[in-house]
mmCIF file of N, CA and C in Angstrom:
data_model
loop_
_atom_site.group_PDB
_atom_site.id
_atom_site.type_symbol
_atom_site.label_atom_id
_atom_site.label_comp_id
_atom_site.label_asym_id
_atom_site.label_seq_id
_atom_site.Cartn_x
_atom_site.Cartn_y
_atom_site.Cartn_z
ATOM 1 N N MET A 1 133.609 262.913 84.893
ATOM 2 C CA MET A 1 134.369 261.852 85.532
ATOM 3 C C MET A 1 134.396 260.586 84.659
ATOM 4 N N ILE A 2 133.318 260.340 83.935
ATOM 5 C CA ILE A 2 133.256 259.148 83.080
ATOM 6 C C ILE A 2 134.330 259.222 82.002
ATOM 7 N N LEU A 3 134.456 260.360 81.363
ATOM 8 C CA LEU A 3 135.409 260.499 80.258
ATOM 9 C C LEU A 3 136.847 260.253 80.700
ATOM 10 N N LYS A 4 137.166 260.572 81.931
ATOM 11 C CA LYS A 4 138.519 260.357 82.453
ATOM 12 C C LYS A 4 138.855 258.870 82.596
ATOM 13 N N LYS A 5 137.844 258.027 82.678
ATOM 14 C CA LYS A 5 138.043 256.587 82.875
ATOM 15 C C LYS A 5 138.228 255.824 81.568
ATOM 16 N N ILE A 6 137.999 256.468 80.429
ATOM 17 C CA ILE A 6 138.097 255.784 79.129
ATOM 18 C C ILE A 6 139.571 255.642 78.761
ATOM 19 N N PRO A 7 140.046 254.412 78.526
ATOM 20 C CA PRO A 7 141.451 254.219 78.142
ATOM 21 C C PRO A 7 141.769 254.909 76.816
ATOM 22 N N ASN A 8 142.972 255.444 76.702
ATOM 23 C CA ASN A 8 143.403 256.079 75.455
ATOM 24 C C ASN A 8 143.296 255.093 74.298
ATOM 25 N N GLY A 9 142.759 255.544 73.177
ATOM 26 C CA GLY A 9 142.660 254.718 71.982
ATOM 27 C C GLY A 9 141.500 253.745 71.978
ATOM 28 N N SER A 10 140.707 253.737 73.036
ATOM 29 C CA SER A 10 139.576 252.817 73.103
ATOM 30 C C SER A 10 138.394 253.375 72.323
ATOM 31 N N GLY A 11 137.691 252.497 71.630
ATOM 32 C CA GLY A 11 136.435 252.888 71.009
ATOM 33 C C GLY A 11 135.372 252.972 72.088
ATOM 34 N N VAL A 12 134.461 253.890 71.957
ATOM 35 C CA VAL A 12 133.446 254.102 72.986
ATOM 36 C C VAL A 12 132.063 253.771 72.432
ATOM 37 N N VAL A 13 131.348 252.965 73.190
ATOM 38 C CA VAL A 13 129.961 252.618 72.871
ATOM 39 C C VAL A 13 129.120 253.085 74.048
ATOM 40 N N THR A 14 128.242 254.054 73.805
ATOM 41 C CA THR A 14 127.351 254.495 74.873
ATOM 42 C C THR A 14 126.024 253.770 74.737
ATOM 43 N N LEU A 15 125.525 253.277 75.833
ATOM 44 C CA LEU A 15 124.235 252.607 75.872
ATOM 45 C C LEU A 15 123.225 253.636 76.338
ATOM 46 N N CYS A 16 122.358 254.038 75.425
ATOM 47 C CA CYS A 16 121.375 255.062 75.762
ATOM 48 C C CYS A 16 120.097 254.801 74.973
ATOM 49 N N VAL A 17 118.998 255.232 75.528
ATOM 50 C CA VAL A 17 117.692 254.926 74.956
ATOM 51 C C VAL A 17 117.528 255.507 73.553
ATOM 52 N N GLU A 18 118.179 256.629 73.266
ATOM 53 C CA GLU A 18 118.048 257.212 71.928
ATOM 54 C C GLU A 18 119.037 256.629 70.931
ATOM 55 N N GLY A 19 119.807 255.636 71.377
ATOM 56 C CA GLY A 19 120.747 254.974 70.485
ATOM 57 C C GLY A 19 120.045 254.110 69.454
ATOM 58 N N LYS A 20 120.824 253.499 68.594
ATOM 59 C CA LYS A 20 120.310 252.641 67.528
ATOM 60 C C LYS A 20 120.408 251.175 67.975
ATOM 61 N N GLY A 21 119.407 250.400 67.636
ATOM 62 C CA GLY A 21 119.435 248.976 67.922
ATOM 63 C C GLY A 21 120.466 248.271 67.048
ATOM 64 N N MET A 22 120.952 247.148 67.520
ATOM 65 C CA MET A 22 121.964 246.386 66.780
ATOM 66 C C MET A 22 121.729 244.904 67.057
ATOM 67 N N SER A 23 121.854 244.087 66.047
ATOM 68 C CA SER A 23 121.694 242.639 66.231
ATOM 69 C C SER A 23 122.933 242.068 66.919
ATOM 70 N N SER A 24 122.802 240.878 67.459
ATOM 71 C CA SER A 24 123.952 240.204 68.076
ATOM 72 C C SER A 24 125.076 239.977 67.069
ATOM 73 N N PRO A 25 124.785 239.518 65.833
ATOM 74 C CA PRO A 25 125.861 239.381 64.847
ATOM 75 C C PRO A 25 126.534 240.713 64.501
ATOM 76 N N ALA A 26 125.775 241.792 64.458
ATOM 77 C CA ALA A 26 126.366 243.105 64.165
ATOM 78 C C ALA A 26 127.282 243.551 65.301
ATOM 79 N N LEU A 27 126.870 243.305 66.546
ATOM 80 C CA LEU A 27 127.727 243.630 67.687
ATOM 81 C C LEU A 27 128.983 242.772 67.645
ATOM 82 N N ALA A 28 128.831 241.512 67.314
ATOM 83 C CA ALA A 28 129.989 240.618 67.205
ATOM 84 C C ALA A 28 130.969 241.148 66.161
ATOM 85 N N GLN A 29 130.456 241.617 65.035
ATOM 86 C CA GLN A 29 131.313 242.161 63.983
ATOM 87 C C GLN A 29 132.037 243.413 64.462
ATOM 88 N N LYS A 30 131.344 244.278 65.201
ATOM 89 C CA LYS A 30 131.968 245.499 65.728
ATOM 90 C C LYS A 30 133.094 245.148 66.692
ATOM 91 N N ILE A 31 132.860 244.182 67.563
ATOM 92 C CA ILE A 31 133.888 243.754 68.508
ATOM 93 C C ILE A 31 135.074 243.165 67.761
ATOM 94 N N LYS A 32 134.804 242.353 66.740
ATOM 95 C CA LYS A 32 135.871 241.742 65.944
ATOM 96 C C LYS A 32 136.674 242.808 65.205
ATOM 97 N N SER A 33 135.997 243.769 64.584
ATOM 98 C CA SER A 33 136.699 244.831 63.849
ATOM 99 C C SER A 33 137.615 245.619 64.772
ATOM 100 N N SER A 34 137.123 245.935 65.956
ATOM 101 C CA SER A 34 137.938 246.679 66.912
ATOM 102 C C SER A 34 139.149 245.861 67.334
ATOM 103 N N ALA A 35 138.929 244.586 67.604
ATOM 104 C CA ALA A 35 140.041 243.711 68.004
ATOM 105 C C ALA A 35 141.050 243.570 66.872
ATOM 106 N N ASP A 36 140.566 243.426 65.645
ATOM 107 C CA ASP A 36 141.462 243.308 64.490
ATOM 108 C C ASP A 36 142.339 244.545 64.319
ATOM 109 N N MET A 37 141.826 245.703 64.743
ATOM 110 C CA MET A 37 142.598 246.946 64.662
ATOM 111 C C MET A 37 143.443 247.170 65.917
ATOM 112 N N GLY A 38 143.398 246.201 66.850
ATOM 113 C CA GLY A 38 144.148 246.333 68.094
ATOM 114 C C GLY A 38 143.568 247.376 69.034
ATOM 115 N N LYS A 39 142.274 247.589 68.903
ATOM 116 C CA LYS A 39 141.594 248.635 69.648
ATOM 117 C C LYS A 39 140.572 248.006 70.587
ATOM 118 N N GLY A 40 140.573 248.404 71.830
ATOM 119 C CA GLY A 40 139.572 247.930 72.773
ATOM 120 C C GLY A 40 138.291 248.724 72.646
ATOM 121 N N LEU A 41 137.257 248.252 73.295
ATOM 122 C CA LEU A 41 135.981 248.960 73.341
ATOM 123 C C LEU A 41 135.623 249.244 74.789
ATOM 124 N N THR A 42 135.114 250.412 75.032
ATOM 125 C CA THR A 42 134.612 250.783 76.350
ATOM 126 C C THR A 42 133.119 250.994 76.221
ATOM 127 N N PHE A 43 132.342 250.229 76.985
ATOM 128 C CA PHE A 43 130.894 250.349 76.989
ATOM 129 C C PHE A 43 130.493 251.218 78.175
ATOM 130 N N ILE A 44 129.698 252.242 77.912
ATOM 131 C CA ILE A 44 129.245 253.142 78.973
ATOM 132 C C ILE A 44 127.734 253.046 79.074
ATOM 133 N N ILE A 45 127.269 252.640 80.246
ATOM 134 C CA ILE A 45 125.834 252.479 80.489
ATOM 135 C C ILE A 45 125.317 253.745 81.165
ATOM 136 N N GLY A 46 124.292 254.330 80.583
ATOM 137 C CA GLY A 46 123.681 255.510 81.179
ATOM 138 C C GLY A 46 122.838 255.142 82.392
ATOM 139 N N SER A 47 122.662 256.107 83.251
ATOM 140 C CA SER A 47 121.804 255.901 84.416
ATOM 141 C C SER A 47 120.348 256.096 83.995
ATOM 142 N N SER A 48 119.445 255.981 84.935
ATOM 143 C CA SER A 48 118.035 256.219 84.614
ATOM 144 C C SER A 48 117.815 257.679 84.231
ATOM 145 N N TYR A 49 118.799 258.531 84.524
ATOM 146 C CA TYR A 49 118.740 259.939 84.118
ATOM 147 C C TYR A 49 119.459 260.175 82.793
ATOM 148 N N GLY A 50 120.025 259.120 82.228
ATOM 149 C CA GLY A 50 120.717 259.224 80.948
ATOM 150 C C GLY A 50 122.182 259.601 81.115
ATOM 151 N N LEU A 51 122.804 259.976 79.994
ATOM 152 C CA LEU A 51 124.206 260.393 79.965
ATOM 153 C C LEU A 51 124.268 261.839 79.486
ATOM 154 N N SER A 52 125.326 262.526 79.878
ATOM 155 C CA SER A 52 125.491 263.899 79.406
ATOM 156 C C SER A 52 125.765 263.878 77.905
ATOM 157 N N GLU A 53 125.432 264.956 77.250
ATOM 158 C CA GLU A 53 125.665 265.060 75.809
ATOM 159 C C GLU A 53 127.159 264.960 75.519
ATOM 160 N N LYS A 54 127.992 265.455 76.407
ATOM 161 C CA LYS A 54 129.445 265.390 76.232
ATOM 162 C C LYS A 54 129.929 263.940 76.174
ATOM 163 N N VAL A 55 129.394 263.096 77.033
ATOM 164 C CA VAL A 55 129.763 261.677 77.035
ATOM 165 C C VAL A 55 129.246 261.015 75.752
ATOM 166 N N LYS A 56 128.014 261.290 75.390
ATOM 167 C CA LYS A 56 127.446 260.684 74.183
ATOM 168 C C LYS A 56 128.209 261.111 72.933
ATOM 169 N N LYS A 57 128.654 262.347 72.887
ATOM 170 C CA LYS A 57 129.409 262.835 71.727
ATOM 171 C C LYS A 57 130.779 262.167 71.616
ATOM 172 N N SER A 58 131.287 261.627 72.716
ATOM 173 C CA SER A 58 132.598 260.963 72.695
ATOM 174 C C SER A 58 132.511 259.555 72.100
ATOM 175 N N SER A 59 131.300 259.066 71.863
ATOM 176 C CA SER A 59 131.139 257.681 71.422
ATOM 177 C C SER A 59 131.105 257.533 69.911
ATOM 178 N N GLU A 60 131.586 256.376 69.458
ATOM 179 C CA GLU A 60 131.484 256.000 68.045
ATOM 180 C C GLU A 60 130.096 255.481 67.745
ATOM 181 N N ILE A 61 129.544 254.798 68.743
ATOM 182 C CA ILE A 61 128.236 254.154 68.580
ATOM 183 C C ILE A 61 127.363 254.509 69.769
ATOM 184 N N ARG A 62 126.153 254.939 69.469
ATOM 185 C CA ARG A 62 125.134 255.078 70.504
ATOM 186 C C ARG A 62 124.209 253.880 70.319
ATOM 187 N N LEU A 63 124.244 252.990 71.288
ATOM 188 C CA LEU A 63 123.543 251.716 71.186
ATOM 189 C C LEU A 63 122.363 251.681 72.142
ATOM 190 N N SER A 64 121.238 251.185 71.649
ATOM 191 C CA SER A 64 120.071 250.976 72.495
ATOM 192 C C SER A 64 119.689 249.505 72.433
ATOM 193 N N MET A 65 119.534 248.890 73.581
ATOM 194 C CA MET A 65 119.078 247.503 73.621
ATOM 195 C C MET A 65 117.570 247.448 73.825
ATOM 196 N N SER A 66 116.977 248.587 74.213
ATOM 197 C CA SER A 66 115.537 248.634 74.429
ATOM 198 C C SER A 66 115.139 250.078 74.696
ATOM 199 N N GLU A 67 113.883 250.381 74.462
ATOM 200 C CA GLU A 67 113.373 251.699 74.836
ATOM 201 C C GLU A 67 112.961 251.727 76.304
ATOM 202 N N MET A 68 112.965 250.562 76.943
ATOM 203 C CA MET A 68 112.583 250.479 78.347
ATOM 204 C C MET A 68 113.759 250.865 79.248
ATOM 205 N N THR A 69 113.443 251.192 80.494
ATOM 206 C CA THR A 69 114.460 251.489 81.502
ATOM 207 C C THR A 69 114.633 250.255 82.376
ATOM 208 N N PHE A 70 115.891 249.876 82.617
ATOM 209 C CA PHE A 70 116.203 248.715 83.451
ATOM 210 C C PHE A 70 117.061 249.149 84.624
ATOM 211 N N PRO A 71 117.014 248.419 85.743
ATOM 212 C CA PRO A 71 117.937 248.707 86.835
ATOM 213 C C PRO A 71 119.373 248.509 86.345
ATOM 214 N N HIS A 72 120.258 249.361 86.813
ATOM 215 C CA HIS A 72 121.650 249.345 86.354
ATOM 216 C C HIS A 72 122.287 247.959 86.513
ATOM 217 N N GLN A 73 122.053 247.314 87.656
ATOM 218 C CA GLN A 73 122.661 246.007 87.904
ATOM 219 C C GLN A 73 122.166 244.962 86.911
ATOM 220 N N LEU A 74 120.897 244.996 86.570
ATOM 221 C CA LEU A 74 120.344 244.048 85.606
ATOM 222 C C LEU A 74 120.895 244.329 84.214
ATOM 223 N N PHE A 75 120.987 245.598 83.857
ATOM 224 C CA PHE A 75 121.462 245.939 82.525
ATOM 225 C C PHE A 75 122.918 245.527 82.330
ATOM 226 N N ARG A 76 123.722 245.620 83.368
ATOM 227 C CA ARG A 76 125.118 245.178 83.276
ATOM 228 C C ARG A 76 125.183 243.703 82.903
ATOM 229 N N VAL A 77 124.316 242.894 83.483
ATOM 230 C CA VAL A 77 124.276 241.458 83.169
ATOM 231 C C VAL A 77 123.792 241.249 81.738
ATOM 232 N N MET A 78 122.802 242.011 81.314
ATOM 233 C CA MET A 78 122.284 241.887 79.945
ATOM 234 C C MET A 78 123.366 242.245 78.923
ATOM 235 N N LEU A 79 124.117 243.309 79.192
ATOM 236 C CA LEU A 79 125.197 243.701 78.289
ATOM 237 C C LEU A 79 126.297 242.648 78.275
ATOM 238 N N LEU A 80 126.661 242.148 79.439
ATOM 239 C CA LEU A 80 127.692 241.119 79.523
ATOM 240 C C LEU A 80 127.287 239.874 78.738
ATOM 241 N N GLU A 81 126.018 239.509 78.809
ATOM 242 C CA GLU A 81 125.538 238.352 78.056
ATOM 243 C C GLU A 81 125.679 238.602 76.551
ATOM 244 N N GLN A 82 125.388 239.798 76.095
ATOM 245 C CA GLN A 82 125.517 240.111 74.672
ATOM 246 C C GLN A 82 126.978 240.103 74.226
ATOM 247 N N ILE A 83 127.868 240.563 75.082
ATOM 248 C CA ILE A 83 129.298 240.519 74.759
ATOM 249 C C ILE A 83 129.771 239.073 74.699
ATOM 250 N N TYR A 84 129.328 238.256 75.647
ATOM 251 C CA TYR A 84 129.657 236.824 75.649
ATOM 252 C C TYR A 84 129.142 236.168 74.368
ATOM 253 N N ARG A 85 127.899 236.481 74.002
ATOM 254 C CA ARG A 85 127.294 235.939 72.778
ATOM 255 C C ARG A 85 128.123 236.355 71.565
ATOM 256 N N ALA A 86 128.595 237.594 71.540
ATOM 257 C CA ALA A 86 129.412 238.093 70.426
ATOM 258 C C ALA A 86 130.698 237.278 70.290
ATOM 259 N N PHE A 87 131.334 236.971 71.410
ATOM 260 C CA PHE A 87 132.559 236.163 71.355
ATOM 261 C C PHE A 87 132.270 234.757 70.860
ATOM 262 N N LYS A 88 131.150 234.189 71.261
ATOM 263 C CA LYS A 88 130.759 232.859 70.761
ATOM 264 C C LYS A 88 130.529 232.918 69.250
ATOM 265 N N ILE A 89 129.854 233.948 68.773
ATOM 266 C CA ILE A 89 129.603 234.116 67.342
ATOM 267 C C ILE A 89 130.931 234.236 66.608
ATOM 268 N N ASN A 90 131.828 235.070 67.127
ATOM 269 C CA ASN A 90 133.131 235.294 66.463
ATOM 270 C C ASN A 90 134.009 234.050 66.462
ATOM 271 N N ASN A 91 133.794 233.145 67.391
ATOM 272 C CA ASN A 91 134.546 231.899 67.455
ATOM 273 C C ASN A 91 133.825 230.746 66.758
ATOM 274 N N ASN A 92 132.746 231.069 66.046
ATOM 275 C CA ASN A 92 131.924 230.067 65.355
ATOM 276 C C ASN A 92 131.462 228.951 66.276
ATOM 277 N N GLU A 93 131.122 229.323 67.493
ATOM 278 C CA GLU A 93 130.620 228.358 68.468
ATOM 279 C C GLU A 93 129.110 228.538 68.598
ATOM 280 N N THR A 94 128.426 227.455 68.897
ATOM 281 C CA THR A 94 126.979 227.560 69.067
ATOM 282 C C THR A 94 126.672 228.165 70.426
ATOM 283 N N TYR A 95 125.547 228.830 70.461
ATOM 284 C CA TYR A 95 125.072 229.438 71.696
ATOM 285 C C TYR A 95 123.564 229.365 71.664
ATOM 286 N N HIS A 96 122.972 228.880 72.725
ATOM 287 C CA HIS A 96 121.524 228.677 72.719
ATOM 288 C C HIS A 96 120.781 230.008 72.584
ATOM 289 N N LYS A 97 119.578 229.911 72.082
ATOM 290 C CA LYS A 97 118.734 231.102 71.945
ATOM 291 C C LYS A 97 117.661 231.082 72.999
#
């Protein structure tokens, strides 16, 4: 069901514990590169049970923000904050640490 929700032509980033860590500037660069190519990004957050291998294989990037498990609602806010930070970085605006 998740794969059916991904817009055509969108880059996919799966958030999973076995993913690779990425700095805020690196995420900002990925978002900028996708935008420069006219391509959106779809972020998929795994549940506490993870994501199916089929969903993970559909992604360009497997991203991990931590090896810890967080409640889904909290993680959505954490991801949104990182996306917001990326836009601030890409706009050369300051953002507190």
